[in-house]
XYZ file of C-alpha atoms in Angstrom:
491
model
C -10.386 -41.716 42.683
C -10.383 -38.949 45.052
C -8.902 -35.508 44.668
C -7.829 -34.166 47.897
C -7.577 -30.066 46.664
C -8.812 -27.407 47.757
C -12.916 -26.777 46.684
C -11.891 -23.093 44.964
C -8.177 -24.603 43.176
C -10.463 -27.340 41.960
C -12.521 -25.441 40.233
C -10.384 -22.918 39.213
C -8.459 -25.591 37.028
C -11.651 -26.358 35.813
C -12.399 -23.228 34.767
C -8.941 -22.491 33.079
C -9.114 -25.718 30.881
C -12.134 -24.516 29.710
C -11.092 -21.003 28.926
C -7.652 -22.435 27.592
C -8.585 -26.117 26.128
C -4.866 -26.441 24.299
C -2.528 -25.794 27.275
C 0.788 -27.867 27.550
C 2.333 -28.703 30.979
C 5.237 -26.143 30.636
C 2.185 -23.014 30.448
C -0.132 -25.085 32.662
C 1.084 -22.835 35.720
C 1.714 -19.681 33.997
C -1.810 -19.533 32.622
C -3.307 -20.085 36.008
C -1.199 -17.460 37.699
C -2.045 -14.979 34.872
C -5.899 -15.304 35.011
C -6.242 -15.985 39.172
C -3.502 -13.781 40.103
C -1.901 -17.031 42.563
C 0.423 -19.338 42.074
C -0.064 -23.601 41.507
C 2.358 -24.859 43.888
C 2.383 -29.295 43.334
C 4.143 -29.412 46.756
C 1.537 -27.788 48.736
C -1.079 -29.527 46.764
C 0.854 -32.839 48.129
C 2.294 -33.579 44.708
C 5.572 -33.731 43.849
C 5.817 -32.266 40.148
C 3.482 -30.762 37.813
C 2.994 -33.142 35.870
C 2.270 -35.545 38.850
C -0.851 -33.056 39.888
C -2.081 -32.963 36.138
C -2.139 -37.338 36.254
C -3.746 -37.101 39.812
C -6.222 -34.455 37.889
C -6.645 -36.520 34.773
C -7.164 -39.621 36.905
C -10.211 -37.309 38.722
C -11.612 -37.151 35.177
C -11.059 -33.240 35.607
C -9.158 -32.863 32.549
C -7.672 -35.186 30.015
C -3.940 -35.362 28.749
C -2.696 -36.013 25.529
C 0.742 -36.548 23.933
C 1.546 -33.740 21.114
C 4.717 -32.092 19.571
C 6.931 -33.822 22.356
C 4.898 -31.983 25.285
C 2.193 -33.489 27.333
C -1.180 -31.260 26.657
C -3.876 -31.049 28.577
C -7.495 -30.595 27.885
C -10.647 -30.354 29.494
C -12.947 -33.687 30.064
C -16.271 -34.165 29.072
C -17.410 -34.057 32.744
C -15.686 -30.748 32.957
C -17.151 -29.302 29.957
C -20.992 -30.069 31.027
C -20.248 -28.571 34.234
C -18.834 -25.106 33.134
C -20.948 -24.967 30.397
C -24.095 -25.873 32.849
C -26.026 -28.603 30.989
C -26.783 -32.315 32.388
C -26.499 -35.519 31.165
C -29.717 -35.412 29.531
C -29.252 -31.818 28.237
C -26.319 -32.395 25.952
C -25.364 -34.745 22.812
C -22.393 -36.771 23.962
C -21.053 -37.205 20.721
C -21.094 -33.606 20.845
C -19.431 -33.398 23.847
C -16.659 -36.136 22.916
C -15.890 -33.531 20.102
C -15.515 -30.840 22.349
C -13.348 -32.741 24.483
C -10.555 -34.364 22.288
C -10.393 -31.578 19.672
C -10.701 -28.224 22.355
C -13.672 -26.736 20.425
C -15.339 -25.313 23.390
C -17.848 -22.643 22.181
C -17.674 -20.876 25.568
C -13.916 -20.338 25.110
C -12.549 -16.818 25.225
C -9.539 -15.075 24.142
C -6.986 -13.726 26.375
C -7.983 -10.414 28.083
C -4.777 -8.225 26.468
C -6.099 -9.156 22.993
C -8.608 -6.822 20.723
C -10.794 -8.305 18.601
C -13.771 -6.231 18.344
C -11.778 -3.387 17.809
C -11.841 -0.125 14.680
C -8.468 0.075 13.645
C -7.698 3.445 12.631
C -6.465 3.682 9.051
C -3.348 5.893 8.493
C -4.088 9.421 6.562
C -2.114 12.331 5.019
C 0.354 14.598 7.487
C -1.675 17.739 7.632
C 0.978 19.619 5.354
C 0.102 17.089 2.435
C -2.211 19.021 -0.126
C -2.795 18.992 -3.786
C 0.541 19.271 -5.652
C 2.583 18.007 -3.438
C 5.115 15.270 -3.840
C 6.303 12.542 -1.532
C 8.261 9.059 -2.047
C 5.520 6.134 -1.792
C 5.681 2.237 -1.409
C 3.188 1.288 -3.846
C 2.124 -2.147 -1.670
C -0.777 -3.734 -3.801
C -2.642 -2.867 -6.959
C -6.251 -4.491 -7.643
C -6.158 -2.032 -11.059
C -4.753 1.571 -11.948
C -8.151 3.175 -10.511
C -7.775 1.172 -6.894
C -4.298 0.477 -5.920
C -2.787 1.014 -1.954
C 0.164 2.311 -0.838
C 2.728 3.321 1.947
C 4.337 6.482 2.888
C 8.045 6.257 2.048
C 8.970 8.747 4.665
C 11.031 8.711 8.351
C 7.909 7.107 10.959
C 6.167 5.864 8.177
C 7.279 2.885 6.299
C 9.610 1.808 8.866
C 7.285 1.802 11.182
C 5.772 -1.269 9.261
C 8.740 -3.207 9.478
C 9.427 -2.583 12.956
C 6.078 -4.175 13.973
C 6.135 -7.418 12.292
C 9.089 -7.794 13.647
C 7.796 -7.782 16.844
C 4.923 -9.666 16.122
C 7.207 -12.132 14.755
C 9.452 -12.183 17.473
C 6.005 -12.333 20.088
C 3.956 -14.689 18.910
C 7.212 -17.579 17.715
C 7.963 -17.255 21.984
C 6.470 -19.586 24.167
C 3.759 -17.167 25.541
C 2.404 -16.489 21.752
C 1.129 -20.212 21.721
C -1.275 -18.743 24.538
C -2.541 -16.669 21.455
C -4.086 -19.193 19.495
C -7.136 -19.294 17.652
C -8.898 -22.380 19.014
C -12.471 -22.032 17.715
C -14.141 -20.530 14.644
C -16.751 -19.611 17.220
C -14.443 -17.423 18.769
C -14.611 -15.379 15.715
C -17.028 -12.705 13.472
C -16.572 -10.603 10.085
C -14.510 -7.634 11.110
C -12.432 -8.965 13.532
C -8.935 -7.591 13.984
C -6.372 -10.644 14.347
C -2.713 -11.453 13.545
C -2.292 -14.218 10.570
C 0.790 -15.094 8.057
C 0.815 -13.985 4.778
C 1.421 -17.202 2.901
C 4.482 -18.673 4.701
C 6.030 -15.143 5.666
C 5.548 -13.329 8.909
C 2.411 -12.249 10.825
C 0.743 -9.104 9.392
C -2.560 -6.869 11.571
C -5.259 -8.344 9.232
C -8.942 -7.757 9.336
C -11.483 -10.852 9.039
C -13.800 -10.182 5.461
C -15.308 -13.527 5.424
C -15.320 -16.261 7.837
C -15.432 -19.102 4.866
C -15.630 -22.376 6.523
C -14.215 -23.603 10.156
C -11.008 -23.809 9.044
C -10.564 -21.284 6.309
C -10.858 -17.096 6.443
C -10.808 -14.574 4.162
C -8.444 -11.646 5.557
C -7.799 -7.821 4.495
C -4.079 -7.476 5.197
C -4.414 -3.662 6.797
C -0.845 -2.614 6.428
C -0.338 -3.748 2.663
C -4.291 -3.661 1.699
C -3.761 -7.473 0.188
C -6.586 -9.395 0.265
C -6.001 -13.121 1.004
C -7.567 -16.704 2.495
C -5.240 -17.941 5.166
C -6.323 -21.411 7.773
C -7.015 -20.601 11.083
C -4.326 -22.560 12.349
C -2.012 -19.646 11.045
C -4.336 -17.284 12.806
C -3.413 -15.504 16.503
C -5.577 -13.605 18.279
C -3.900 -9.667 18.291
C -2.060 -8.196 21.187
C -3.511 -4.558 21.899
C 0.177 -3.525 21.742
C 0.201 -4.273 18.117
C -2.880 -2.373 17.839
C -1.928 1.268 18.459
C -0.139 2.227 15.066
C -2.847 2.825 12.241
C -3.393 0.518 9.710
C -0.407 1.699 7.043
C -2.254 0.671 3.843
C -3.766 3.803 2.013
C -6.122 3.765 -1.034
C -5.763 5.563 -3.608
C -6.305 5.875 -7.669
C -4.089 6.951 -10.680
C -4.650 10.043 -11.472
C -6.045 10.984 -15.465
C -6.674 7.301 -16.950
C -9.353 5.116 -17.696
C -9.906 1.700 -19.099
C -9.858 2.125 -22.968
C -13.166 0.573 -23.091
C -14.577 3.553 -21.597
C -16.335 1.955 -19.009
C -15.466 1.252 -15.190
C -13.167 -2.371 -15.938
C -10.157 -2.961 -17.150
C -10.642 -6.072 -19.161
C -9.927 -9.655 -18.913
C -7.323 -10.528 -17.819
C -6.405 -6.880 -16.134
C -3.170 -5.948 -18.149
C -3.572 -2.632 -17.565
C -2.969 -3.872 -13.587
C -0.010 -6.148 -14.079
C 1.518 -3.387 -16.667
C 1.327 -0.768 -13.629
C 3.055 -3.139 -11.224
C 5.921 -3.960 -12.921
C 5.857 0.134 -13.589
C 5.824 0.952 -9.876
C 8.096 -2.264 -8.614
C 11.246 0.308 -8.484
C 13.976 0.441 -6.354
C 13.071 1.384 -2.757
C 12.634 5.614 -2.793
C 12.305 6.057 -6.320
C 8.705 6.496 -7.216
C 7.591 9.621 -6.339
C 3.563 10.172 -5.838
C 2.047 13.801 -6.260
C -1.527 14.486 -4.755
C -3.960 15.692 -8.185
C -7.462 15.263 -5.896
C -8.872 14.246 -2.625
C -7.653 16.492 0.113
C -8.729 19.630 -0.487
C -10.046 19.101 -3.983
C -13.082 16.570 -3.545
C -13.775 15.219 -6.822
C -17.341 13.512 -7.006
C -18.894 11.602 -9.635
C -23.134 12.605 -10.430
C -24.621 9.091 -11.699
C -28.100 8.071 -13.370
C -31.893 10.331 -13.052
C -31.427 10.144 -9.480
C -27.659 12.193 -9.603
C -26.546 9.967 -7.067
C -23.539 11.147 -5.830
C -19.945 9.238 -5.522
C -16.605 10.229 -4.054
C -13.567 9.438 -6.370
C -11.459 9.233 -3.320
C -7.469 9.989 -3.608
C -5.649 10.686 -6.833
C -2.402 10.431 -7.388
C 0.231 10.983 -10.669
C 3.103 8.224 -9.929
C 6.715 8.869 -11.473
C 9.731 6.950 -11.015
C 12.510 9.300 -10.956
C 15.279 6.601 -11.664
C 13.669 5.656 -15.442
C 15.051 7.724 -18.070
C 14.000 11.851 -17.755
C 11.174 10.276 -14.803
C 8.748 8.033 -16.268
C 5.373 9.533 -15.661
C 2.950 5.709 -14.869
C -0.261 6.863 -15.909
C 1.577 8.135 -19.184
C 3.001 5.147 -20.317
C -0.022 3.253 -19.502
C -1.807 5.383 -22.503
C 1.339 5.063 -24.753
C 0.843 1.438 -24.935
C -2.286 1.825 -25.082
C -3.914 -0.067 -21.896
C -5.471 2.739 -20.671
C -6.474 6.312 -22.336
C -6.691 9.792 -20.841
C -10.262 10.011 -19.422
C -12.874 13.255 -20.219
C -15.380 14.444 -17.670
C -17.778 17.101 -17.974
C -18.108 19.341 -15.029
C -21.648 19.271 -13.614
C -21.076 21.901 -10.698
C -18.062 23.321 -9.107
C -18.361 25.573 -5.571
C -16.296 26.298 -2.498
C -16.995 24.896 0.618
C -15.356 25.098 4.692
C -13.673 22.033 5.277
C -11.974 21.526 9.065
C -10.327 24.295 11.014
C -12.061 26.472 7.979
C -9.823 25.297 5.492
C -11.345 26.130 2.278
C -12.522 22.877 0.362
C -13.203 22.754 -3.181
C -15.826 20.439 -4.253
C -15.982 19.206 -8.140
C -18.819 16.909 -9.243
C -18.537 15.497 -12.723
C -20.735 13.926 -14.546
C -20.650 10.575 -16.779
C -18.151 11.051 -20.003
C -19.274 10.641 -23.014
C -19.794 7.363 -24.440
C -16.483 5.477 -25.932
C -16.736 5.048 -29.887
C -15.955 1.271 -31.008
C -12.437 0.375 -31.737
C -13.093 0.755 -35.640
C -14.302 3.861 -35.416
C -11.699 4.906 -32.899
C -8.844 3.778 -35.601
C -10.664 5.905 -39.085
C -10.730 9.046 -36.489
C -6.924 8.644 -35.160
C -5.910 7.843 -39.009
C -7.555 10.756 -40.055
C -6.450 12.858 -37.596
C -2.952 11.636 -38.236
C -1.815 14.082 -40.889
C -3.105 17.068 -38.624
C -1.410 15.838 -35.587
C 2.205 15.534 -37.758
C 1.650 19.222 -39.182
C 1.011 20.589 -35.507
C 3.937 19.103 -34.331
C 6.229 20.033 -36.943
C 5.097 23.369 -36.782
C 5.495 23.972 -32.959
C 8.877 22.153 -33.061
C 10.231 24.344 -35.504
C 8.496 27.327 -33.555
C 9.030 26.065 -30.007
C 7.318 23.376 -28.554
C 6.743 26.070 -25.058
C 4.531 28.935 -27.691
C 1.562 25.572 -28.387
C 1.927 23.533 -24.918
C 2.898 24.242 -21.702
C 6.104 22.445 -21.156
C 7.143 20.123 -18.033
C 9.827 21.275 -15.594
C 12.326 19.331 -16.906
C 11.840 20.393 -20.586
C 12.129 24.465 -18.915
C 14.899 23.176 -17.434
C 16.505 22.225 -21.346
C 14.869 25.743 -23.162
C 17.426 27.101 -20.016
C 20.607 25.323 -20.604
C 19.948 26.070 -24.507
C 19.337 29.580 -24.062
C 22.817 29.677 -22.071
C 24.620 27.651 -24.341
C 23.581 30.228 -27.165
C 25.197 33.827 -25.355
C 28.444 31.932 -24.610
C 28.459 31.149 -28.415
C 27.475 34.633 -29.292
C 30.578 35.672 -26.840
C 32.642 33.984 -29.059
C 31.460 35.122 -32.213
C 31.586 38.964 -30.592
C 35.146 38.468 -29.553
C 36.004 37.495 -33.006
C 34.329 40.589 -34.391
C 36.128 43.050 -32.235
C 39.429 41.546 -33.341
C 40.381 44.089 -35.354
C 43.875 45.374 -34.171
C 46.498 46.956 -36.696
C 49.881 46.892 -34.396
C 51.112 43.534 -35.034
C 51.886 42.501 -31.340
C 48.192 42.885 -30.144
C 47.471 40.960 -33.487
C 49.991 37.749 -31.874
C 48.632 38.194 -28.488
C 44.953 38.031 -29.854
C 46.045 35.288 -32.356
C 47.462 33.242 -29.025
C 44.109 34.095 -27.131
C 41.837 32.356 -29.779
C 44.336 29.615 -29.616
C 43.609 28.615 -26.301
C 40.037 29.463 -26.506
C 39.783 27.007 -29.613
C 38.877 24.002 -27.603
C 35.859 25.835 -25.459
C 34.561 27.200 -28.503
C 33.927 23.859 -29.884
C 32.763 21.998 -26.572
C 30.508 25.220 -26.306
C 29.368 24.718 -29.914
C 29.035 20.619 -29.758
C 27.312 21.355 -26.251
C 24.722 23.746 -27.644
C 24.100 21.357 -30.660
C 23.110 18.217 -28.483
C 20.971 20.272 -25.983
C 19.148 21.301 -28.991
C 18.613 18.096 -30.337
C 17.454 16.790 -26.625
C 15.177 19.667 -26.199
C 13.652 19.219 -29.736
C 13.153 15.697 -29.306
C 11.622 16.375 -25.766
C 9.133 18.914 -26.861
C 8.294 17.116 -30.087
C 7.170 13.883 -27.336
C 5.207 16.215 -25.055
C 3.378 18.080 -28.250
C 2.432 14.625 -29.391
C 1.308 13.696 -26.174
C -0.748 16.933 -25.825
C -2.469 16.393 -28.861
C -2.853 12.920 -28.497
C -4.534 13.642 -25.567
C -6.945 16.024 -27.449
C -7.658 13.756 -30.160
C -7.036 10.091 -30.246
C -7.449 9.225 -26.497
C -10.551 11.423 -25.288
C -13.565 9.643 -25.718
């Protein structure tokens, strides 16, 4: 059958059902005003509907239709594909071609131009004001094991900002035009690609390709939550650059202090230590507050084997949820139950360098601790340590806990409200003291003065008694965890 078009509209569809081998006949026209810039009018091709120029083109053997998802789609032929792809009969396996054909994997298909793909997405780093000792709210969003976890900013721009963009991706790729945005072809694709893919069956998330595993499958880093996942292609859009701009949210960091109680780099089968730390950290929304120890302006590096190669240790962080009790302190409690201990480095070099802007940098390197003793060895030394650690702390509790450790803010903030509670009491005691009037109506007036003074005295008094008892108990637990850190946990 003839085709009476135009030479240049012919093969202009031919060359956008090649580009675009999954079009339907509702984005038929859109596509080929988006990438030629004119419009495909039926009428003045002499046709009076869309979909009666697409049977007139299908009939041409230009393209081929199909039937999918209630909507006709269209495809390219097989004589269409040798022609774009500029092989002849006798060039090209036609089984090959048949495949390339009826399932739209066309090797020479590319993405839509507003899409990046090669592209470096920035990852998202410290405001400039954050520095060692300082304290912010943080998301933590995955944790692979207490020395390599990632998380989010909790802050106004920050976390938010995460939220707001897979909603728009959502909302962008579920419209009409995001079925443009398909990935078509494993061909299409390489190892660090940036695309847009579903985390399980939630919403789209920026995610960078790790391994392309077979043609359907891909392994994908999830750059916002730093999740690492294997997700089908057919749940896989190519990115919009305007999803591209904010920096990848996800930032890695370790716990600060701890080590596996093995001593060496893992945490052991079956990585308790990992899923002890996430239930830690899964509080409400706001309440886990991280603290910078090293990484910004302290660079702490590890010296390794004859060769002192060097290592960074990256970002450290101490991790306290302020909602558990008097602020449970992460790394802490992993070392009370014992799935981690406190770890011991000895310092090879320390020196001052200039960092950016001439910031002063300090640079640390450690090198390896020394070598873990076996559990049963561990155990004799902690039992026989045992007595010594139960004398300290009896001792300094008696003394006060403050004159053998130093104490934490909020047991200051106790030794404060007991020191208080004491001089009211002692104004009490002084008032009673200087009651020593002869002339009986002073006596009444004084007598009537006590009398309503009775009840503060003993709120005073039962005040000042628990605030001891919570401050003894308080520096009694940070004593043993001082020593314990000295000598049952450092290898």
């Amino acid at each position: 059958m003839s085709l009476s078009l135009p030479p240049l509209v012919l093969q202009q569809v031919k060359i956008l059902v090649t580009k675009h081998p999954q079009l339907n006949e509702n984005t038929f026209g859109n596509e080929f005003r988006r990438m030629f810039h004119s419009s495909l009018d039926p009428a003045q091709l002499g046709h009076p509907s869309m979909n009666s120029l697409l049977c007139s083109l299908a009939s041409a053997k230009v393209l081929q239709l199909g039937y999918e998802n209630c909507s006709v789609v269209v495809r390219p032929s097989r004589n269409t594909v040798m022609e774009i792809r500029g092989v002849g009969d006798g060039q090209c396996d036609l089984m090959e071609l048949d495949t390339l054909a009826s399932h739209s994997v066309v090797s020479s298909v590319l993405p839509p131009k507003d899409v990046v793909l090669r592209f470096v997405l920035p990852v998202q780093e410290l405001p400039a004001r954050m520095k060692e000792g300082r304290s912010f709210p943080v998301v933590i969003t995955q944790v692979e094991s207490p020395s390599k976890f990632w998380f989010n900013l909790q802050m106004t721009g920050y976390f938010d900002s995460v939220k707001d963009i897979m909603a728009r991706m959502d909302k962008f790729y579920a419209d009409e035009r995001g079925e443009l945005y398909k990935v078509v072809s494993i061909d299409q694709l390489r190892q660090g690609n940036v695309l847009a893919a579903k985390y399980k069956d939630q919403g789209y998330h920026r995610v960078l390709i790790i391994k392309v595993v077979d043609s359907s499958v891909l392994k994908l880093f999830f750059v916002d939550y730093g999740t690492v996942d294997s997700q089908k292609i057919k749940h896989c859009r190519f990115l919009h650059k305007q999803f591209s701009t904010l920096p990848g949210q996800a930032i890695q960091a370790r716990l600060w202090g701890v080590r596996p109680v093995s001593g060496g780099s893992r945490w052991g089968q079956g990585n308790r230590a990992r899923d002890r730390m996430v239930e830690l950290v899964g509080t409400l929304e706001g309440a886990l507050i991280g603290q910078i120890k090293a990484g910004v302006m302290r660079k702490e590096l590890t010296v390794k084997g004859e060769d002192k190669l060097e290592e960074e240790r990256g970002l450290a962080l101490s991790l306290i949820d302020v909602l558990s009790g008097d602020g449970l302190d992460v790394a802490r409690q992993l070392v009370i139950e014992e799935m981690a201990s406190w770890e011991l480095w000895n310092i090879d070099d320390e020196k001052e360098v200039l960092g950016e802007e001439g910031a002063v940098c300090k640079v640390v390197k450690y090198t390896a601790p020394a070598r873990c003793v076996g559990s049963a060895t561990l155990a004799k030394d902690r039992q026989r340590d045992k007595g010594k650690v139960a004398d300290i702390v009896d001792a300094a509790v008696a003394k006060n806990a403050s004159d053998v450790v130093d104490p934490s803010p909020y047991l200051k903030l106790l030794q404060t409200q007991e020191d208080i509670m004491n001089r009211l009491q002692k104004m009490f005691v002084v008032e009673d003291e200087e009651d020593n009037e002869t002339d009986r109506e002073m006596r009444a007036k004084n007598w009537a003065r006590k009398r309503e003074h009775s009840t503060e005295r003993r709120q005073v008094g039962q005040g000042l008694e628990d605030i001891t008892k919570i401050r003894e108990e308080r520096g009694k637990l940070e004593l043993i965890w001082a020593v314990d850190k000295e000598l049952g946990d450092l290898c």
